[in-house]
Amino acid sequence: MKIKFARLQNFRNVAFAEIDLDADSVWICGANAQGKTNLLEALGLLAAARSFRTSDISALVKKGEKSAAALFGARTEEAGDSEILIEISKTRKISVDGAEIGRLGDFIGRFPALPMTSEDVKILRGSPETRRRDVDMFISGIDPEYFDALRRYHSALGHRNALLRAEETADELYSPFEIQMARAAETVSQKRRERLAQMAQIAGERYARLARGNGEGAEIEMKPSSEAEGCEDFREMLARERAGDIERRATRKGPHRDDFPVRIGGLDAKTYASEGQQRSAALAIKLAQFEIFKAEKGTEPAILCDDILGELDAARRAAFWECVPPSAQVISTATSDAPDCAARKSWKTVRVENGKYFS
Ligand code: ATP
Ligand code: MG
């Protein structure tokens, strides 16, 4: 996908801006707190209409205003040129070429944009929830069946938790929801397992390239911690756990609680990896997501880099750019005026000052 332009209204610190992004390499530069990440965050909405910074969508609306709007022009192999409008107030509304999209599932993955931000290290050192959110978003973008199974699982989980909170004990009340959960859990956990293995394998290769034979063990592992796999396993598990779940008033086991800690060279990255190693591994995982998306959907996501290379040494920075195919669009923010990048030559520069963009 190539993003051609963005028009923002009352978005974060931007009152109104029209930004031309029609180039394969775009460098968004400016001092701190001017609106670089805000623009990238807006572009990131193309992936799944959610912010890579916050789950509170109303934070995107300019202070003092009631609603925000972001219009994007994009070209994909599949749909050609499209205009995508995302309107945000307390909720969000998505339209593509004037037609409103009712279901998020019909939008995710159509306009692939892959943010790479300093927050990505949370995949390694953040909570299990952060890891799940990232991986769930990614797999949902390439596999609508996964998104659907996840949705069905969470819907049944909500019903089961309501029964637990009401301290209901009758089996016939729980059974229908537990069956629905178990069916969906089978799909979710199998697909997760497969995708995590694929992601870890490619991330390991990318990590080795970033580390440039630094003698670092490059093997990356991401394995789900739960043992249940098949539908029957999940049903039995839910039935077995029910009494304890009623006491705690919550469903304590299942894909919604699963974790897949990242291990580098056999060691838990959260505990053992250095800052640079963690950042490199997070980038490697994002580069792996890029490759998998491309292989699966036949289209390259636009890469949105939010000042990510600052923490890496010069060799790792150069290796990063070599891992990004020249055909992919890269939109990158930084405080420095010029990119330090031999792999990509002609950058379009957009300067940011107090929510205004100059190219
Ligand atoms: P840095 O180099 O420090 O990362 P940046 O250019 O990426 O800076 P942004 O994160 O884009 O900075 O934020 C720019 C400004 O937008 C900040 O001053 C921030 O306080 C402001 N801002 C954030 N959300 C809103 C909002 N909802 N309404 C108004 N201003 C906001
Ligand atoms: Mg920023």
mmCIF file of C-alpha atoms and ligand atoms in Angstrom:
data_model
loop_
_atom_site.group_PDB
_atom_site.id
_atom_site.type_symbol
_atom_site.label_atom_id
_atom_site.label_comp_id
_atom_site.label_asym_id
_atom_site.label_seq_id
_atom_site.Cartn_x
_atom_site.Cartn_y
_atom_site.Cartn_z
ATOM 1 C CA MET A 1 0.000 0.000 0.000
ATOM 2 C CA LYS A 2 1.102 3.546 -0.670
ATOM 3 C CA ILE A 3 -0.363 6.426 1.307
ATOM 4 C CA LYS A 4 -0.796 9.457 -0.925
ATOM 5 C CA PHE A 5 -2.070 12.124 1.413
ATOM 6 C CA ALA A 6 -3.632 12.781 4.792
ATOM 7 C CA ARG A 7 -6.084 15.504 5.747
ATOM 8 C CA LEU A 8 -6.534 15.972 9.479
ATOM 9 C CA GLN A 9 -9.089 18.017 11.314
ATOM 10 C CA ASN A 10 -9.095 18.560 15.091
ATOM 11 C CA PHE A 11 -6.792 15.590 15.436
ATOM 12 C CA ARG A 12 -4.581 15.818 18.574
ATOM 13 C CA ASN A 13 -2.707 19.170 18.263
ATOM 14 C CA VAL A 14 -3.658 19.603 14.594
ATOM 15 C CA ALA A 15 -6.514 22.028 13.911
ATOM 16 C CA PHE A 16 -6.389 21.430 10.183
ATOM 17 C CA ALA A 17 -3.681 20.097 7.894
ATOM 18 C CA GLU A 18 -3.359 18.618 4.468
ATOM 19 C CA ILE A 19 -0.168 16.634 4.076
ATOM 20 C CA ASP A 20 1.220 15.349 0.797
ATOM 21 C CA LEU A 21 2.865 11.960 1.389
ATOM 22 C CA ASP A 22 3.154 10.827 -2.207
ATOM 23 C CA ALA A 23 6.662 9.319 -2.162
ATOM 24 C CA ASP A 24 8.263 5.994 -1.299
ATOM 25 C CA SER A 25 10.339 7.532 1.488
ATOM 26 C CA VAL A 26 8.925 10.316 3.634
ATOM 27 C CA TRP A 27 10.915 11.998 6.421
ATOM 28 C CA ILE A 28 8.814 13.808 8.996
ATOM 29 C CA CYS A 29 11.019 16.016 11.103
ATOM 30 C CA GLY A 30 10.687 18.658 13.763
ATOM 31 C CA ALA A 31 11.495 19.487 17.360
ATOM 32 C CA ASN A 32 9.900 17.632 20.265
ATOM 33 C CA ALA A 33 6.166 17.974 20.865
ATOM 34 C CA GLN A 34 5.293 19.451 17.446
ATOM 35 C CA GLY A 35 3.057 16.742 15.964
ATOM 36 C CA LYS A 36 5.289 14.104 14.351
ATOM 37 C CA THR A 37 3.918 11.137 16.250
ATOM 38 C CA ASN A 38 0.413 12.584 16.006
ATOM 39 C CA LEU A 39 0.602 12.365 12.204
ATOM 40 C CA LEU A 40 1.993 8.845 12.328
ATOM 41 C CA GLU A 41 -0.692 7.846 14.812
ATOM 42 C CA ALA A 42 -3.326 9.134 12.382
ATOM 43 C CA LEU A 43 -1.781 7.127 9.531
ATOM 44 C CA GLY A 44 -1.717 4.071 11.778
ATOM 45 C CA LEU A 45 -5.538 4.232 11.955
ATOM 46 C CA LEU A 46 -5.557 2.810 8.430
ATOM 47 C CA ALA A 47 -4.576 -0.609 9.763
ATOM 48 C CA ALA A 48 -7.486 -1.192 12.126
ATOM 49 C CA ALA A 49 -8.994 2.188 13.019
ATOM 50 C CA ARG A 50 -7.195 2.137 16.339
ATOM 51 C CA SER A 51 -4.382 4.176 17.784
ATOM 52 C CA PHE A 52 -1.002 2.580 18.425
ATOM 53 C CA ARG A 53 -0.662 4.843 21.485
ATOM 54 C CA THR A 54 -3.924 4.554 23.348
ATOM 55 C CA SER A 55 -7.065 2.504 23.573
ATOM 56 C CA ASP A 56 -8.955 5.674 24.515
ATOM 57 C CA ILE A 57 -10.082 6.860 21.092
ATOM 58 C CA SER A 58 -11.426 10.151 22.431
ATOM 59 C CA ALA A 59 -7.839 11.212 23.326
ATOM 60 C CA LEU A 60 -7.333 11.706 19.574
ATOM 61 C CA VAL A 61 -9.798 14.586 19.504
ATOM 62 C CA LYS A 62 -8.185 18.005 19.869
ATOM 63 C CA LYS A 63 -8.688 19.400 23.380
ATOM 64 C CA GLY A 64 -11.782 21.584 23.486
ATOM 65 C CA GLU A 65 -13.304 20.047 20.330
ATOM 66 C CA LYS A 66 -16.080 17.468 20.087
ATOM 67 C CA SER A 67 -14.923 15.415 17.127
ATOM 68 C CA ALA A 68 -11.974 14.767 14.848
ATOM 69 C CA ALA A 69 -11.701 13.560 11.277
ATOM 70 C CA ALA A 70 -8.904 12.032 9.261
ATOM 71 C CA LEU A 71 -9.159 11.520 5.524
ATOM 72 C CA PHE A 72 -6.534 9.466 3.721
ATOM 73 C CA GLY A 73 -5.780 8.825 0.086
ATOM 74 C CA ALA A 74 -4.186 5.430 -0.463
ATOM 75 C CA ARG A 75 -3.429 3.060 -3.281
ATOM 76 C CA THR A 76 -3.453 -0.719 -2.915
ATOM 77 C CA GLU A 77 -2.830 -3.459 -5.481
ATOM 78 C CA GLU A 78 -6.284 -4.826 -4.770
ATOM 79 C CA ALA A 79 -8.483 -1.721 -4.797
ATOM 80 C CA GLY A 80 -6.474 0.899 -6.688
ATOM 81 C CA ASP A 81 -6.987 4.428 -5.373
ATOM 82 C CA SER A 82 -9.284 4.812 -2.372
ATOM 83 C CA GLU A 83 -10.236 7.508 0.077
ATOM 84 C CA ILE A 84 -10.678 6.446 3.658
ATOM 85 C CA LEU A 85 -12.459 8.688 6.116
ATOM 86 C CA ILE A 86 -12.275 8.042 9.858
ATOM 87 C CA GLU A 87 -14.476 10.226 12.035
ATOM 88 C CA ILE A 88 -13.848 10.156 15.753
ATOM 89 C CA SER A 89 -15.969 11.372 18.619
ATOM 90 C CA LYS A 90 -16.836 9.106 21.531
ATOM 91 C CA THR A 91 -16.930 6.344 18.926
ATOM 92 C CA ARG A 92 -15.490 6.091 15.458
ATOM 93 C CA LYS A 93 -17.024 5.835 12.031
ATOM 94 C CA ILE A 94 -15.190 4.482 9.012
ATOM 95 C CA SER A 95 -16.077 5.102 5.365
ATOM 96 C CA VAL A 96 -14.263 3.961 2.254
ATOM 97 C CA ASP A 97 -14.995 5.948 -0.907
ATOM 98 C CA GLY A 98 -18.127 7.310 0.715
ATOM 99 C CA ALA A 99 -19.554 3.939 1.816
ATOM 100 C CA GLU A 100 -19.766 3.422 5.559
ATOM 101 C CA ILE A 101 -18.131 0.274 6.922
ATOM 102 C CA GLY A 102 -20.419 -1.364 9.474
ATOM 103 C CA ARG A 103 -18.155 -4.110 10.755
ATOM 104 C CA LEU A 104 -14.560 -3.561 11.797
ATOM 105 C CA GLY A 105 -13.800 -7.026 10.394
ATOM 106 C CA ASP A 106 -14.586 -5.668 6.913
ATOM 107 C CA PHE A 107 -11.948 -2.965 7.322
ATOM 108 C CA ILE A 108 -8.999 -4.602 9.089
ATOM 109 C CA GLY A 109 -6.265 -5.591 6.666
ATOM 110 C CA ARG A 110 -7.621 -3.704 3.638
ATOM 111 C CA PHE A 111 -5.267 -0.758 4.058
ATOM 112 C CA PRO A 112 -2.222 -2.267 5.652
ATOM 113 C CA ALA A 113 -0.015 0.098 7.608
ATOM 114 C CA LEU A 114 2.546 -1.224 10.043
ATOM 115 C CA PRO A 115 3.595 1.137 12.833
ATOM 116 C CA MET A 116 7.030 0.544 14.317
ATOM 117 C CA THR A 117 7.389 2.561 17.492
ATOM 118 C CA SER A 118 9.411 2.662 20.679
ATOM 119 C CA GLU A 119 6.345 1.141 22.345
ATOM 120 C CA ASP A 120 7.029 -2.103 20.492
ATOM 121 C CA VAL A 121 9.544 -3.218 23.129
ATOM 122 C CA LYS A 122 6.465 -3.826 25.245
ATOM 123 C CA ILE A 123 6.013 -6.978 23.145
ATOM 124 C CA LEU A 124 9.072 -8.178 25.052
ATOM 125 C CA ARG A 125 8.882 -6.472 28.400
ATOM 126 C CA GLY A 126 5.254 -5.452 28.783
ATOM 127 C CA SER A 127 2.311 -7.336 30.195
ATOM 128 C CA PRO A 128 0.884 -10.489 28.615
ATOM 129 C CA GLU A 129 -2.076 -8.328 27.575
ATOM 130 C CA THR A 130 0.185 -6.056 25.524
ATOM 131 C CA ARG A 131 1.696 -9.056 23.760
ATOM 132 C CA ARG A 132 -1.716 -10.547 23.072
ATOM 133 C CA ARG A 133 -3.064 -7.260 21.724
ATOM 134 C CA ASP A 134 -0.196 -6.869 19.282
ATOM 135 C CA VAL A 135 -0.312 -10.448 18.058
ATOM 136 C CA ASP A 136 -4.127 -10.517 17.880
ATOM 137 C CA MET A 137 -4.173 -7.333 15.809
ATOM 138 C CA PHE A 138 -1.547 -8.672 13.480
ATOM 139 C CA ILE A 139 -3.162 -12.074 12.889
ATOM 140 C CA SER A 140 -6.603 -10.460 12.521
ATOM 141 C CA GLY A 141 -5.187 -8.329 9.699
ATOM 142 C CA ILE A 142 -4.152 -11.357 7.678
ATOM 143 C CA ASP A 143 -6.848 -13.809 8.696
ATOM 144 C CA PRO A 144 -10.523 -12.765 8.995
ATOM 145 C CA GLU A 145 -11.372 -16.204 10.447
ATOM 146 C CA TYR A 146 -9.068 -15.468 13.361
ATOM 147 C CA PHE A 147 -10.709 -12.097 13.966
ATOM 148 C CA ASP A 148 -14.115 -13.725 13.856
ATOM 149 C CA ALA A 149 -13.131 -16.537 16.252
ATOM 150 C CA LEU A 150 -11.639 -13.995 18.645
ATOM 151 C CA ARG A 151 -14.833 -11.962 18.551
ATOM 152 C CA ARG A 152 -17.000 -15.042 19.194
ATOM 153 C CA TYR A 153 -14.731 -16.113 22.037
ATOM 154 C CA HIS A 154 -14.912 -12.739 23.757
ATOM 155 C CA SER A 155 -18.629 -12.497 23.328
ATOM 156 C CA ALA A 156 -19.206 -15.910 25.000
ATOM 157 C CA LEU A 157 -16.591 -15.066 27.636
ATOM 158 C CA GLY A 158 -18.568 -11.936 28.526
ATOM 159 C CA HIS A 159 -21.697 -14.055 29.063
ATOM 160 C CA ARG A 160 -19.819 -16.626 31.139
ATOM 161 C CA ASN A 161 -18.278 -13.917 33.311
ATOM 162 C CA ALA A 162 -21.734 -12.413 33.888
ATOM 163 C CA LEU A 163 -22.910 -15.825 35.166
ATOM 164 C CA LEU A 164 -19.839 -16.099 37.403
ATOM 165 C CA ARG A 165 -20.466 -12.671 38.872
ATOM 166 C CA ALA A 166 -24.076 -13.633 39.558
ATOM 167 C CA GLU A 167 -22.732 -16.753 41.331
ATOM 168 C CA GLU A 168 -24.875 -18.989 39.156
ATOM 169 C CA THR A 169 -24.041 -22.676 39.484
ATOM 170 C CA ALA A 170 -26.411 -24.511 37.098
ATOM 171 C CA ASP A 171 -24.547 -26.436 34.425
ATOM 172 C CA GLU A 172 -27.195 -25.755 31.784
ATOM 173 C CA LEU A 173 -26.598 -22.032 32.090
ATOM 174 C CA TYR A 174 -22.864 -22.350 31.458
ATOM 175 C CA SER A 175 -22.819 -25.108 28.845
ATOM 176 C CA PRO A 176 -23.915 -23.171 25.743
ATOM 177 C CA PHE A 177 -21.369 -20.410 26.369
ATOM 178 C CA GLU A 178 -18.599 -22.826 27.241
ATOM 179 C CA ILE A 179 -19.234 -24.756 24.010
ATOM 180 C CA GLN A 180 -19.053 -21.534 22.029
ATOM 181 C CA MET A 181 -15.882 -20.514 23.871
ATOM 182 C CA ALA A 182 -14.258 -23.904 23.354
ATOM 183 C CA ARG A 183 -14.967 -23.927 19.609
ATOM 184 C CA ALA A 184 -13.584 -20.435 19.148
ATOM 185 C CA ALA A 185 -10.643 -21.117 21.491
ATOM 186 C CA GLU A 186 -9.561 -24.045 19.343
ATOM 187 C CA THR A 187 -9.354 -21.832 16.251
ATOM 188 C CA VAL A 188 -7.663 -18.978 18.116
ATOM 189 C CA SER A 189 -5.053 -21.116 19.819
ATOM 190 C CA GLN A 190 -4.175 -23.180 16.748
ATOM 191 C CA LYS A 191 -3.801 -20.133 14.535
ATOM 192 C CA ARG A 192 -1.833 -18.307 17.217
ATOM 193 C CA ARG A 193 0.531 -21.213 17.628
ATOM 194 C CA GLU A 194 1.178 -21.404 13.873
ATOM 195 C CA ARG A 195 1.610 -17.678 13.387
ATOM 196 C CA LEU A 196 3.819 -17.269 16.441
ATOM 197 C CA ALA A 197 6.125 -20.019 15.208
ATOM 198 C CA GLN A 198 6.317 -18.386 11.781
ATOM 199 C CA MET A 199 6.872 -14.941 13.310
ATOM 200 C CA ALA A 200 9.597 -16.204 15.650
ATOM 201 C CA GLN A 201 11.424 -17.936 12.825
ATOM 202 C CA ILE A 202 11.518 -14.897 10.538
ATOM 203 C CA ALA A 203 12.190 -12.555 13.465
ATOM 204 C CA GLY A 204 15.195 -14.717 14.370
ATOM 205 C CA GLU A 205 16.612 -14.250 10.861
ATOM 206 C CA ARG A 206 15.991 -10.502 10.938
ATOM 207 C CA TYR A 207 17.460 -10.254 14.410
ATOM 208 C CA ALA A 208 20.645 -11.954 13.214
ATOM 209 C CA ARG A 209 20.893 -9.402 10.411
ATOM 210 C CA LEU A 210 20.379 -6.497 12.800
ATOM 211 C CA ALA A 211 22.947 -7.886 15.250
ATOM 212 C CA ARG A 212 25.357 -8.509 12.341
ATOM 213 C CA GLY A 213 26.965 -11.661 13.661
ATOM 214 C CA ASN A 214 27.667 -10.027 16.988
ATOM 215 C CA GLY A 215 27.944 -13.484 18.473
ATOM 216 C CA GLU A 216 24.432 -13.084 19.842
ATOM 217 C CA GLY A 217 22.175 -16.104 19.929
ATOM 218 C CA ALA A 218 19.582 -15.114 17.373
ATOM 219 C CA GLU A 219 17.057 -17.774 18.051
ATOM 220 C CA ILE A 220 13.733 -16.194 18.914
ATOM 221 C CA GLU A 221 10.951 -18.197 20.480
ATOM 222 C CA MET A 222 7.328 -17.211 21.046
ATOM 223 C CA LYS A 223 5.312 -20.089 22.416
ATOM 224 C CA PRO A 224 1.845 -19.960 23.937
ATOM 225 C CA SER A 225 1.900 -20.887 27.606
ATOM 226 C CA SER A 226 -1.453 -22.682 27.663
ATOM 227 C CA GLU A 227 -1.494 -26.408 27.102
ATOM 228 C CA ALA A 228 -5.079 -26.806 25.909
ATOM 229 C CA GLU A 229 -5.381 -27.108 22.137
ATOM 230 C CA GLY A 230 -8.492 -28.894 20.913
ATOM 231 C CA CYS A 231 -12.122 -27.977 21.468
ATOM 232 C CA GLU A 232 -12.608 -30.862 23.940
ATOM 233 C CA ASP A 233 -9.516 -29.779 25.937
ATOM 234 C CA PHE A 234 -10.992 -26.311 26.301
ATOM 235 C CA ARG A 235 -14.430 -27.613 27.269
ATOM 236 C CA GLU A 236 -12.995 -29.860 29.932
ATOM 237 C CA MET A 237 -10.772 -27.090 31.208
ATOM 238 C CA LEU A 238 -13.677 -24.633 31.525
ATOM 239 C CA ALA A 239 -15.848 -27.211 33.308
ATOM 240 C CA ARG A 240 -12.984 -28.131 35.641
ATOM 241 C CA GLU A 241 -12.179 -24.523 36.489
ATOM 242 C CA ARG A 242 -15.773 -23.407 36.964
ATOM 243 C CA ALA A 243 -16.028 -23.761 40.750
ATOM 244 C CA GLY A 244 -12.812 -21.784 41.274
ATOM 245 C CA ASP A 245 -13.902 -19.248 38.658
ATOM 246 C CA ILE A 246 -17.164 -18.663 40.564
ATOM 247 C CA GLU A 247 -15.121 -17.925 43.695
ATOM 248 C CA ARG A 248 -12.951 -15.438 41.820
ATOM 249 C CA ARG A 249 -15.855 -14.201 39.676
ATOM 250 C CA ALA A 250 -13.686 -14.389 36.569
ATOM 251 C CA THR A 251 -12.613 -16.861 33.894
ATOM 252 C CA ARG A 252 -9.000 -17.478 34.814
ATOM 253 C CA LYS A 253 -7.828 -19.661 31.934
ATOM 254 C CA GLY A 254 -8.135 -19.565 28.162
ATOM 255 C CA PRO A 255 -6.778 -17.658 25.161
ATOM 256 C CA HIS A 256 -7.715 -14.325 26.822
ATOM 257 C CA ARG A 257 -5.121 -15.077 29.518
ATOM 258 C CA ASP A 258 -2.537 -16.788 27.359
ATOM 259 C CA ASP A 259 1.004 -15.494 27.208
ATOM 260 C CA PHE A 260 3.878 -16.073 24.815
ATOM 261 C CA PRO A 261 7.014 -14.567 26.326
ATOM 262 C CA VAL A 262 9.779 -13.819 23.848
ATOM 263 C CA ARG A 263 13.012 -15.729 24.345
ATOM 264 C CA ILE A 264 16.247 -14.782 22.634
ATOM 265 C CA GLY A 265 18.929 -17.449 22.426
ATOM 266 C CA GLY A 266 17.047 -19.520 24.980
ATOM 267 C CA LEU A 267 16.739 -16.766 27.609
ATOM 268 C CA ASP A 268 13.670 -14.763 28.576
ATOM 269 C CA ALA A 269 14.168 -11.440 26.786
ATOM 270 C CA LYS A 270 12.308 -9.470 29.454
ATOM 271 C CA THR A 271 14.787 -10.473 32.144
ATOM 272 C CA TYR A 272 18.052 -11.000 30.292
ATOM 273 C CA ALA A 273 18.227 -8.955 27.081
ATOM 274 C CA SER A 274 19.980 -5.562 26.971
ATOM 275 C CA GLU A 275 18.124 -2.413 25.929
ATOM 276 C CA GLY A 276 19.611 -2.587 22.415
ATOM 277 C CA GLN A 277 18.840 -6.288 22.158
ATOM 278 C CA GLN A 278 15.247 -5.735 23.229
ATOM 279 C CA ARG A 279 14.792 -2.920 20.727
ATOM 280 C CA SER A 280 16.387 -4.967 17.957
ATOM 281 C CA ALA A 281 14.201 -7.964 18.756
ATOM 282 C CA ALA A 282 11.073 -5.782 18.760
ATOM 283 C CA LEU A 283 12.064 -4.408 15.341
ATOM 284 C CA ALA A 284 12.810 -7.930 14.126
ATOM 285 C CA ILE A 285 9.313 -9.029 15.168
ATOM 286 C CA LYS A 286 7.777 -6.073 13.295
ATOM 287 C CA LEU A 287 9.897 -6.859 10.219
ATOM 288 C CA ALA A 288 8.674 -10.454 10.452
ATOM 289 C CA GLN A 289 5.070 -9.209 10.535
ATOM 290 C CA PHE A 290 5.816 -7.166 7.432
ATOM 291 C CA GLU A 291 7.165 -10.241 5.598
ATOM 292 C CA ILE A 292 4.287 -12.485 6.659
ATOM 293 C CA PHE A 293 1.705 -9.902 5.647
ATOM 294 C CA LYS A 294 3.355 -9.493 2.268
ATOM 295 C CA ALA A 295 3.579 -13.256 1.657
ATOM 296 C CA GLU A 296 0.000 -13.823 2.768
ATOM 297 C CA LYS A 297 -1.781 -10.894 1.133
ATOM 298 C CA GLY A 298 0.539 -10.105 -1.776
ATOM 299 C CA THR A 299 0.813 -6.487 -0.697
ATOM 300 C CA GLU A 300 3.426 -4.577 1.292
ATOM 301 C CA PRO A 301 2.151 -2.632 4.292
ATOM 302 C CA ALA A 302 3.246 1.005 4.488
ATOM 303 C CA ILE A 303 5.867 1.136 7.232
ATOM 304 C CA LEU A 304 5.387 3.883 9.815
ATOM 305 C CA CYS A 305 8.561 4.396 11.860
ATOM 306 C CA ASP A 306 8.230 6.603 14.906
ATOM 307 C CA ASP A 307 11.731 7.710 15.825
ATOM 308 C CA ILE A 308 12.728 4.109 16.401
ATOM 309 C CA LEU A 309 16.293 4.154 15.216
ATOM 310 C CA GLY A 310 17.602 6.634 17.768
ATOM 311 C CA GLU A 311 18.466 3.943 20.283
ATOM 312 C CA LEU A 312 20.347 1.740 17.830
ATOM 313 C CA ASP A 313 24.014 1.995 16.909
ATOM 314 C CA ALA A 314 24.985 2.986 13.337
ATOM 315 C CA ALA A 315 25.552 -0.610 12.190
ATOM 316 C CA ARG A 316 22.136 -1.736 13.417
ATOM 317 C CA ARG A 317 20.472 1.294 11.837
ATOM 318 C CA ALA A 318 22.055 0.504 8.470
ATOM 319 C CA ALA A 319 21.058 -3.157 8.811
ATOM 320 C CA PHE A 320 17.490 -2.115 9.571
ATOM 321 C CA TRP A 321 17.201 -0.127 6.354
ATOM 322 C CA GLU A 322 18.630 -3.052 4.414
ATOM 323 C CA CYS A 323 15.871 -5.285 5.809
ATOM 324 C CA VAL A 324 13.162 -2.974 4.416
ATOM 325 C CA PRO A 325 12.468 -3.698 0.742
ATOM 326 C CA PRO A 326 12.995 -0.647 -1.512
ATOM 327 C CA SER A 327 9.501 -1.127 -2.952
ATOM 328 C CA ALA A 328 7.796 -0.551 0.418
ATOM 329 C CA GLN A 329 6.673 2.926 1.404
ATOM 330 C CA VAL A 330 8.390 4.170 4.543
ATOM 331 C CA ILE A 331 7.133 7.155 6.510
ATOM 332 C CA SER A 332 9.562 7.936 9.278
ATOM 333 C CA THR A 333 9.700 10.578 12.016
ATOM 334 C CA ALA A 334 12.780 12.019 13.689
ATOM 335 C CA THR A 335 14.043 15.176 15.338
ATOM 336 C CA SER A 336 17.014 15.300 12.932
ATOM 337 C CA ASP A 337 16.667 17.126 9.613
ATOM 338 C CA ALA A 338 18.152 14.495 7.327
ATOM 339 C CA PRO A 339 17.918 10.733 7.329
ATOM 340 C CA ASP A 340 21.087 8.794 8.015
ATOM 341 C CA CYS A 341 20.264 6.079 5.522
ATOM 342 C CA ALA A 342 22.352 4.851 2.630
ATOM 343 C CA ALA A 343 19.800 2.262 1.501
ATOM 344 C CA ARG A 344 17.121 4.820 0.539
ATOM 345 C CA LYS A 345 18.158 7.825 -1.465
ATOM 346 C CA SER A 346 15.401 10.266 -2.214
ATOM 347 C CA TRP A 347 13.383 11.315 0.790
ATOM 348 C CA LYS A 348 10.460 13.655 0.716
ATOM 349 C CA THR A 349 10.796 15.915 3.746
ATOM 350 C CA VAL A 350 7.848 17.196 5.754
ATOM 351 C CA ARG A 351 8.650 19.682 8.518
ATOM 352 C CA VAL A 352 6.378 19.867 11.533
ATOM 353 C CA GLU A 353 5.853 22.930 13.670
ATOM 354 C CA ASN A 354 3.138 23.202 16.255
ATOM 355 C CA GLY A 355 0.625 21.004 14.439
ATOM 356 C CA LYS A 356 1.383 22.472 11.005
ATOM 357 C CA TYR A 357 3.105 20.535 8.236
ATOM 358 C CA PHE A 358 5.351 22.038 5.558
ATOM 359 C CA SER A 359 6.737 20.093 2.612
HETATM 360 P P1 ATP B 1 8.530 14.047 20.226
HETATM 361 O O1 ATP B 1 9.701 14.356 19.361
HETATM 362 O O2 ATP B 1 8.723 14.538 21.604
HETATM 363 O O3 ATP B 1 8.096 12.637 20.174
HETATM 364 P P2 ATP B 1 6.212 14.762 18.592
HETATM 365 O O4 ATP B 1 6.412 15.792 17.534
HETATM 366 O O5 ATP B 1 6.138 13.357 18.177
HETATM 367 O O6 ATP B 1 7.333 14.979 19.697
HETATM 368 P P3 ATP B 1 3.467 14.530 19.363
HETATM 369 O O7 ATP B 1 3.416 13.286 20.172
HETATM 370 O O8 ATP B 1 3.017 14.436 17.962
HETATM 371 O O9 ATP B 1 4.917 15.160 19.429
HETATM 372 O O10 ATP B 1 2.616 15.610 20.170
HETATM 373 C C1 ATP B 1 2.566 16.973 19.784
HETATM 374 C C2 ATP B 1 1.727 17.751 20.763
HETATM 375 O O11 ATP B 1 0.375 17.339 20.693
HETATM 376 C C3 ATP B 1 2.137 17.614 22.209
HETATM 377 O O12 ATP B 1 2.442 18.883 22.732
HETATM 378 C C4 ATP B 1 0.915 17.050 22.892
HETATM 379 O O13 ATP B 1 0.738 17.530 24.200
HETATM 380 C C5 ATP B 1 -0.189 17.536 21.978
HETATM 381 N N1 ATP B 1 -1.446 16.783 22.100
HETATM 382 C C6 ATP B 1 -1.614 15.466 22.293
HETATM 383 N N2 ATP B 1 -2.902 15.124 22.321
HETATM 384 C C7 ATP B 1 -3.599 16.268 22.161
HETATM 385 C C8 ATP B 1 -4.985 16.595 22.116
HETATM 386 N N3 ATP B 1 -5.944 15.649 22.214
HETATM 387 N N4 ATP B 1 -5.340 17.887 21.938
HETATM 388 C C9 ATP B 1 -4.401 18.846 21.807
HETATM 389 N N5 ATP B 1 -3.076 18.617 21.837
HETATM 390 C C10 ATP B 1 -2.667 17.340 22.013
HETATM 391 MG MG MG B 2 6.965 11.619 18.956
#
